[in-house]
Tab-separated table of C-alpha atoms in Angstrom:
chain	number	residue	atom	x	y	z
B	241	UNK	CA	-87.217	-2.636	106.810
B	242	UNK	CA	-87.250	-0.712	110.147
B	243	UNK	CA	-89.210	-1.265	113.371
B	244	UNK	CA	-89.118	0.479	116.632
B	245	UNK	CA	-90.671	-0.361	120.060
B	246	UNK	CA	-91.351	2.067	122.853
B	247	UNK	CA	-93.758	1.837	125.754
B	248	UNK	CA	-97.410	3.064	125.107
B	249	UNK	CA	-97.981	5.153	128.058
B	250	UNK	CA	-95.789	6.537	131.082
B	251	UNK	CA	-97.126	8.533	134.032
B	252	UNK	CA	-94.927	10.716	136.395
B	253	UNK	CA	-95.474	13.678	138.662
B	254	UNK	CA	-94.141	17.296	138.348
B	255	UNK	CA	-90.624	17.755	139.329
B	256	UNK	CA	-89.829	13.977	138.688
B	257	UNK	CA	-87.437	12.345	136.144
B	258	UNK	CA	-88.681	10.081	133.634
B	259	UNK	CA	-87.136	7.780	130.962
B	260	UNK	CA	-88.731	6.738	127.642
B	261	UNK	CA	-86.928	3.733	126.095
B	262	UNK	CA	-86.695	2.923	122.390
B	263	UNK	CA	-85.462	-0.243	120.870
B	264	UNK	CA	-85.136	-0.453	117.039
B	265	UNK	CA	-84.407	-2.884	114.248
B	266	UNK	CA	-83.006	-1.626	111.074
B	267	UNK	CA	-81.085	-2.907	108.061
B	268	UNK	CA	-78.777	0.113	108.194
B	269	UNK	CA	-78.488	2.973	110.807
B	270	UNK	CA	-77.879	6.619	110.546
B	271	UNK	CA	-79.149	7.806	113.930
B	272	UNK	CA	-81.911	7.923	116.347
B	273	UNK	CA	-84.173	11.062	116.654
B	274	UNK	CA	-86.780	12.152	119.202
B	275	UNK	CA	-89.958	14.222	118.385
B	276	UNK	CA	-92.588	15.604	120.756
B	277	UNK	CA	-96.118	16.084	119.927
B	278	UNK	CA	-98.968	17.778	121.972
B	279	UNK	CA	-102.478	16.662	121.418
B	280	UNK	CA	-103.875	18.083	118.165
B	281	UNK	CA	-100.415	19.588	117.272
B	282	UNK	CA	-97.440	18.874	114.948
B	283	UNK	CA	-94.409	16.931	115.994
B	284	UNK	CA	-91.524	18.950	116.882
B	285	UNK	CA	-87.833	17.905	116.897
B	286	UNK	CA	-86.146	17.420	120.276
B	287	UNK	CA	-82.876	15.547	119.684
B	288	UNK	CA	-80.595	13.321	117.459
B	289	UNK	CA	-78.019	10.780	118.392
B	290	UNK	CA	-75.647	9.226	115.817
B	291	UNK	CA	-73.022	8.178	118.164
B	292	UNK	CA	-73.044	6.254	121.504
B	293	UNK	CA	-73.606	8.307	124.530
B	294	UNK	CA	-75.720	10.889	126.050
B	295	UNK	CA	-76.724	14.301	124.346
B	296	UNK	CA	-78.018	16.905	126.642
B	297	UNK	CA	-80.316	19.809	125.733
B	298	UNK	CA	-81.533	21.630	128.812
B	299	UNK	CA	-84.048	19.633	130.788
B	300	UNK	CA	-83.940	16.770	128.081
B	301	UNK	CA	-81.254	14.184	127.344
B	302	UNK	CA	-81.099	11.445	124.891
B	303	UNK	CA	-79.008	8.391	124.901
B	304	UNK	CA	-78.054	5.757	122.316
B	305	UNK	CA	-76.204	2.503	122.333
B	306	UNK	CA	-75.652	1.341	118.692
B	307	UNK	CA	-74.514	-2.200	119.846
B	308	UNK	CA	-77.739	-2.654	121.837
B	309	UNK	CA	-79.984	-1.040	119.106
B	310	UNK	CA	-81.379	1.039	122.039
B	311	UNK	CA	-81.840	4.529	122.898
B	312	UNK	CA	-83.794	6.527	125.595
B	313	UNK	CA	-85.180	10.076	126.170
B	314	UNK	CA	-84.566	11.413	129.582
B	315	UNK	CA	-86.870	14.217	130.866
B	316	UNK	CA	-85.889	15.905	134.128
B	317	UNK	CA	-87.682	18.394	136.291
B	318	UNK	CA	-90.925	17.619	134.770
B	319	UNK	CA	-93.373	20.266	134.130
B	320	UNK	CA	-97.101	19.987	133.300
B	321	UNK	CA	-96.329	21.149	129.725
B	322	UNK	CA	-94.317	18.168	129.148
B	323	UNK	CA	-97.575	16.127	128.922
B	324	UNK	CA	-97.397	14.980	125.331
B	325	UNK	CA	-96.402	11.921	123.058
B	326	UNK	CA	-92.904	11.260	122.449
B	327	UNK	CA	-91.727	9.366	119.259
B	328	UNK	CA	-88.368	7.900	118.502
B	329	UNK	CA	-87.435	7.643	114.767
B	330	UNK	CA	-84.647	6.130	112.803
B	331	UNK	CA	-83.040	6.663	109.622
B	332	UNK	CA	-81.609	3.978	107.631
B	333	UNK	CA	-78.462	4.338	105.529
B	334	UNK	CA	-79.627	1.881	103.063
B	335	UNK	CA	-82.760	2.151	100.762
B	336	UNK	CA	-85.441	4.471	101.744
B	337	UNK	CA	-84.059	8.059	102.666
B	338	UNK	CA	-86.731	8.892	105.244
B	339	UNK	CA	-87.520	8.418	108.874
B	340	UNK	CA	-89.419	5.457	110.345
B	341	UNK	CA	-91.292	6.458	113.468
B	342	UNK	CA	-92.128	4.436	116.514
B	343	UNK	CA	-95.802	4.501	117.710
B	344	UNK	CA	-95.226	6.959	120.469
B	345	UNK	CA	-95.237	7.084	124.333
B	346	UNK	CA	-97.836	9.096	125.765
B	347	UNK	CA	-96.429	11.021	128.779
B	348	UNK	CA	-98.891	12.186	131.540
B	349	UNK	CA	-97.405	14.505	134.070
B	350	UNK	CA	-99.482	14.740	137.158
B	351	UNK	CA	-99.472	17.556	139.923
C	1042	UNK	CA	-91.430	33.868	108.933
C	1043	UNK	CA	-90.152	30.595	107.516
C	1044	UNK	CA	-92.327	27.575	107.933
C	1045	UNK	CA	-94.616	24.949	106.582
C	1046	UNK	CA	-98.315	25.700	105.999
C	1047	UNK	CA	-101.080	23.169	105.340
C	1048	UNK	CA	-104.546	23.812	104.369
C	1049	UNK	CA	-107.180	23.412	105.152
C	1050	UNK	CA	-107.004	22.665	108.879
C	1051	UNK	CA	-110.231	20.592	108.777
C	1052	UNK	CA	-111.661	18.932	105.837
C	1053	UNK	CA	-114.879	16.982	105.187
C	1054	UNK	CA	-115.497	14.736	102.227
C	1055	UNK	CA	-118.098	12.490	100.923
C	1056	UNK	CA	-117.311	8.881	100.157
C	1057	UNK	CA	-116.207	8.538	96.545
C	1058	UNK	CA	-114.758	12.085	96.208
C	1059	UNK	CA	-111.138	12.866	95.616
C	1060	UNK	CA	-109.667	15.645	97.773
C	1061	UNK	CA	-106.286	17.416	97.544
C	1062	UNK	CA	-104.417	18.607	100.669
C	1063	UNK	CA	-102.023	21.438	100.339
C	1064	UNK	CA	-98.560	21.731	101.751
C	1065	UNK	CA	-96.344	24.721	101.065
C	1066	UNK	CA	-92.823	25.551	102.604
C	1067	UNK	CA	-90.637	28.531	102.357
C	1068	UNK	CA	-87.709	27.135	104.225
C	1069	UNK	CA	-85.757	26.343	100.836
C	1070	UNK	CA	-85.810	22.682	101.693
C	1071	UNK	CA	-85.229	19.978	99.131
C	1072	UNK	CA	-87.008	17.026	100.852
C	1073	UNK	CA	-90.715	16.882	101.656
C	1074	UNK	CA	-92.864	14.359	103.262
C	1075	UNK	CA	-96.498	13.186	103.784
C	1076	UNK	CA	-97.542	11.259	106.866
C	1077	UNK	CA	-100.752	9.926	108.099
C	1078	UNK	CA	-101.506	9.653	111.679
C	1079	UNK	CA	-104.505	7.740	113.211
C	1080	UNK	CA	-105.774	8.290	116.783
C	1081	UNK	CA	-103.186	7.094	119.377
C	1082	UNK	CA	-100.845	6.062	116.685
C	1083	UNK	CA	-97.571	6.815	115.250
C	1084	UNK	CA	-96.686	8.431	111.985
C	1085	UNK	CA	-96.911	6.405	108.837
C	1086	UNK	CA	-95.020	7.555	105.741
C	1087	UNK	CA	-97.411	7.923	102.724
C	1088	UNK	CA	-95.020	9.546	100.184
C	1089	UNK	CA	-91.704	11.592	100.075
C	1090	UNK	CA	-89.843	13.614	97.644
C	1091	UNK	CA	-86.167	14.371	97.812
C	1092	UNK	CA	-86.227	16.865	94.867
C	1093	UNK	CA	-88.439	18.533	92.359
C	1094	UNK	CA	-90.079	16.275	89.879
C	1095	UNK	CA	-89.254	13.139	91.863
C	1096	UNK	CA	-91.075	11.321	94.606
C	1097	UNK	CA	-91.039	7.917	96.123
C	1098	UNK	CA	-93.764	5.742	97.724
C	1099	UNK	CA	-93.704	5.233	101.523
C	1100	UNK	CA	-95.295	2.427	103.451
C	1101	UNK	CA	-98.968	3.250	102.764
C	1102	UNK	CA	-99.134	4.905	99.246
C	1103	UNK	CA	-102.081	2.921	98.016
C	1104	UNK	CA	-105.067	5.243	97.343
C	1105	UNK	CA	-102.863	8.430	97.359
C	1106	UNK	CA	-101.225	10.360	94.805
C	1107	UNK	CA	-98.626	13.451	94.929
C	1108	UNK	CA	-96.824	15.775	92.719
C	1109	UNK	CA	-93.641	17.920	93.178
C	1110	UNK	CA	-93.673	20.510	90.345
C	1111	UNK	CA	-92.244	23.323	92.564
C	1112	UNK	CA	-89.682	23.008	95.356
C	1113	UNK	CA	-92.140	24.764	97.768
C	1114	UNK	CA	-95.139	22.694	97.143
C	1115	UNK	CA	-96.037	18.969	97.687
C	1116	UNK	CA	-99.696	18.565	97.367
C	1117	UNK	CA	-101.432	15.169	98.429
C	1118	UNK	CA	-104.538	13.850	96.691
C	1119	UNK	CA	-106.554	11.286	98.729
C	1120	UNK	CA	-108.452	9.371	95.982
C	1121	UNK	CA	-111.654	7.282	96.325
C	1122	UNK	CA	-109.605	4.220	96.219
C	1123	UNK	CA	-108.198	4.958	99.736
C	1124	UNK	CA	-110.506	2.588	101.747
C	1125	UNK	CA	-110.199	4.476	105.191
C	1126	UNK	CA	-109.072	8.063	104.507
C	1127	UNK	CA	-110.322	9.488	107.811
C	1128	UNK	CA	-107.078	10.582	109.652
C	1129	UNK	CA	-104.719	13.480	110.608
C	1130	UNK	CA	-102.354	14.254	107.787
C	1131	UNK	CA	-99.006	15.913	108.376
C	1132	UNK	CA	-96.659	17.406	105.875
C	1133	UNK	CA	-93.004	17.859	106.598
C	1134	UNK	CA	-89.783	19.005	105.075
C	1135	UNK	CA	-85.929	18.702	105.603
C	1136	UNK	CA	-83.016	20.434	104.352
C	1137	UNK	CA	-82.418	17.357	102.121
C	1138	UNK	CA	-83.250	13.764	102.082
C	1139	UNK	CA	-79.629	12.605	102.169
C	1140	UNK	CA	-78.279	14.398	105.207
C	1141	UNK	CA	-77.405	12.273	108.274
C	1142	UNK	CA	-79.419	14.348	110.733
C	1143	UNK	CA	-82.381	14.614	108.447
C	1144	UNK	CA	-84.319	16.798	111.076
C	1145	UNK	CA	-87.857	17.201	109.817
C	1146	UNK	CA	-90.130	20.366	110.280
C	1147	UNK	CA	-93.736	19.601	110.512
C	1148	UNK	CA	-96.756	21.562	109.139
C	1149	UNK	CA	-99.789	22.108	111.435
C	1150	UNK	CA	-101.717	19.249	109.761
C	1151	UNK	CA	-104.994	18.682	108.017
C	1152	UNK	CA	-107.756	16.626	109.849
C	1153	UNK	CA	-109.674	14.744	107.057
C	1154	UNK	CA	-113.056	13.237	107.855
C	1155	UNK	CA	-115.088	11.235	105.427
C	1156	UNK	CA	-118.818	11.448	105.972
């Protein structure tokens, strides 16, 4: 099976940089995805890493180290609207063809 | 506009009643998924379907049933056998279930409350 660990809560101030870590255990590995969910809303896709290294999309970047079974989401120039929950998710290349999500990290951006 | 719709947004049910949650997509996606989310928790997979007329159990399928008679539709029935059904239910779709990226697009969700 798959399991993921991420911090339950992170707090930062506007304009700062924050890093949300994710470690995973899986029997096979395709890639690591990140989703954002505002309170009461639906998750939306942010980024995907299949290979080691950093992927940048505007203010958001995501990093993967396959050898360490570890990844992180980096949010720069934080804005109040970034306050949300962030989920990492893995897709295994064996067995079930569906994502397994972490329990989420709640990010609170303060003025 | 292409997207995923779920109805109703809020649903109340008495204990012992079955209830069906609707999920429709016009993205022409092959794969569809149902997740349950409890307050402050992550998403747990209930059922998924990679193609019409086929579906697989997820991690918490007990007390739920699905059908996939049309590509666009993947309704979820919460049966009276589900012991604690009050939760936020999210439906999602992806282009197919075998692609490496497997980016999922979510509907707005249905919040089910059992009275």
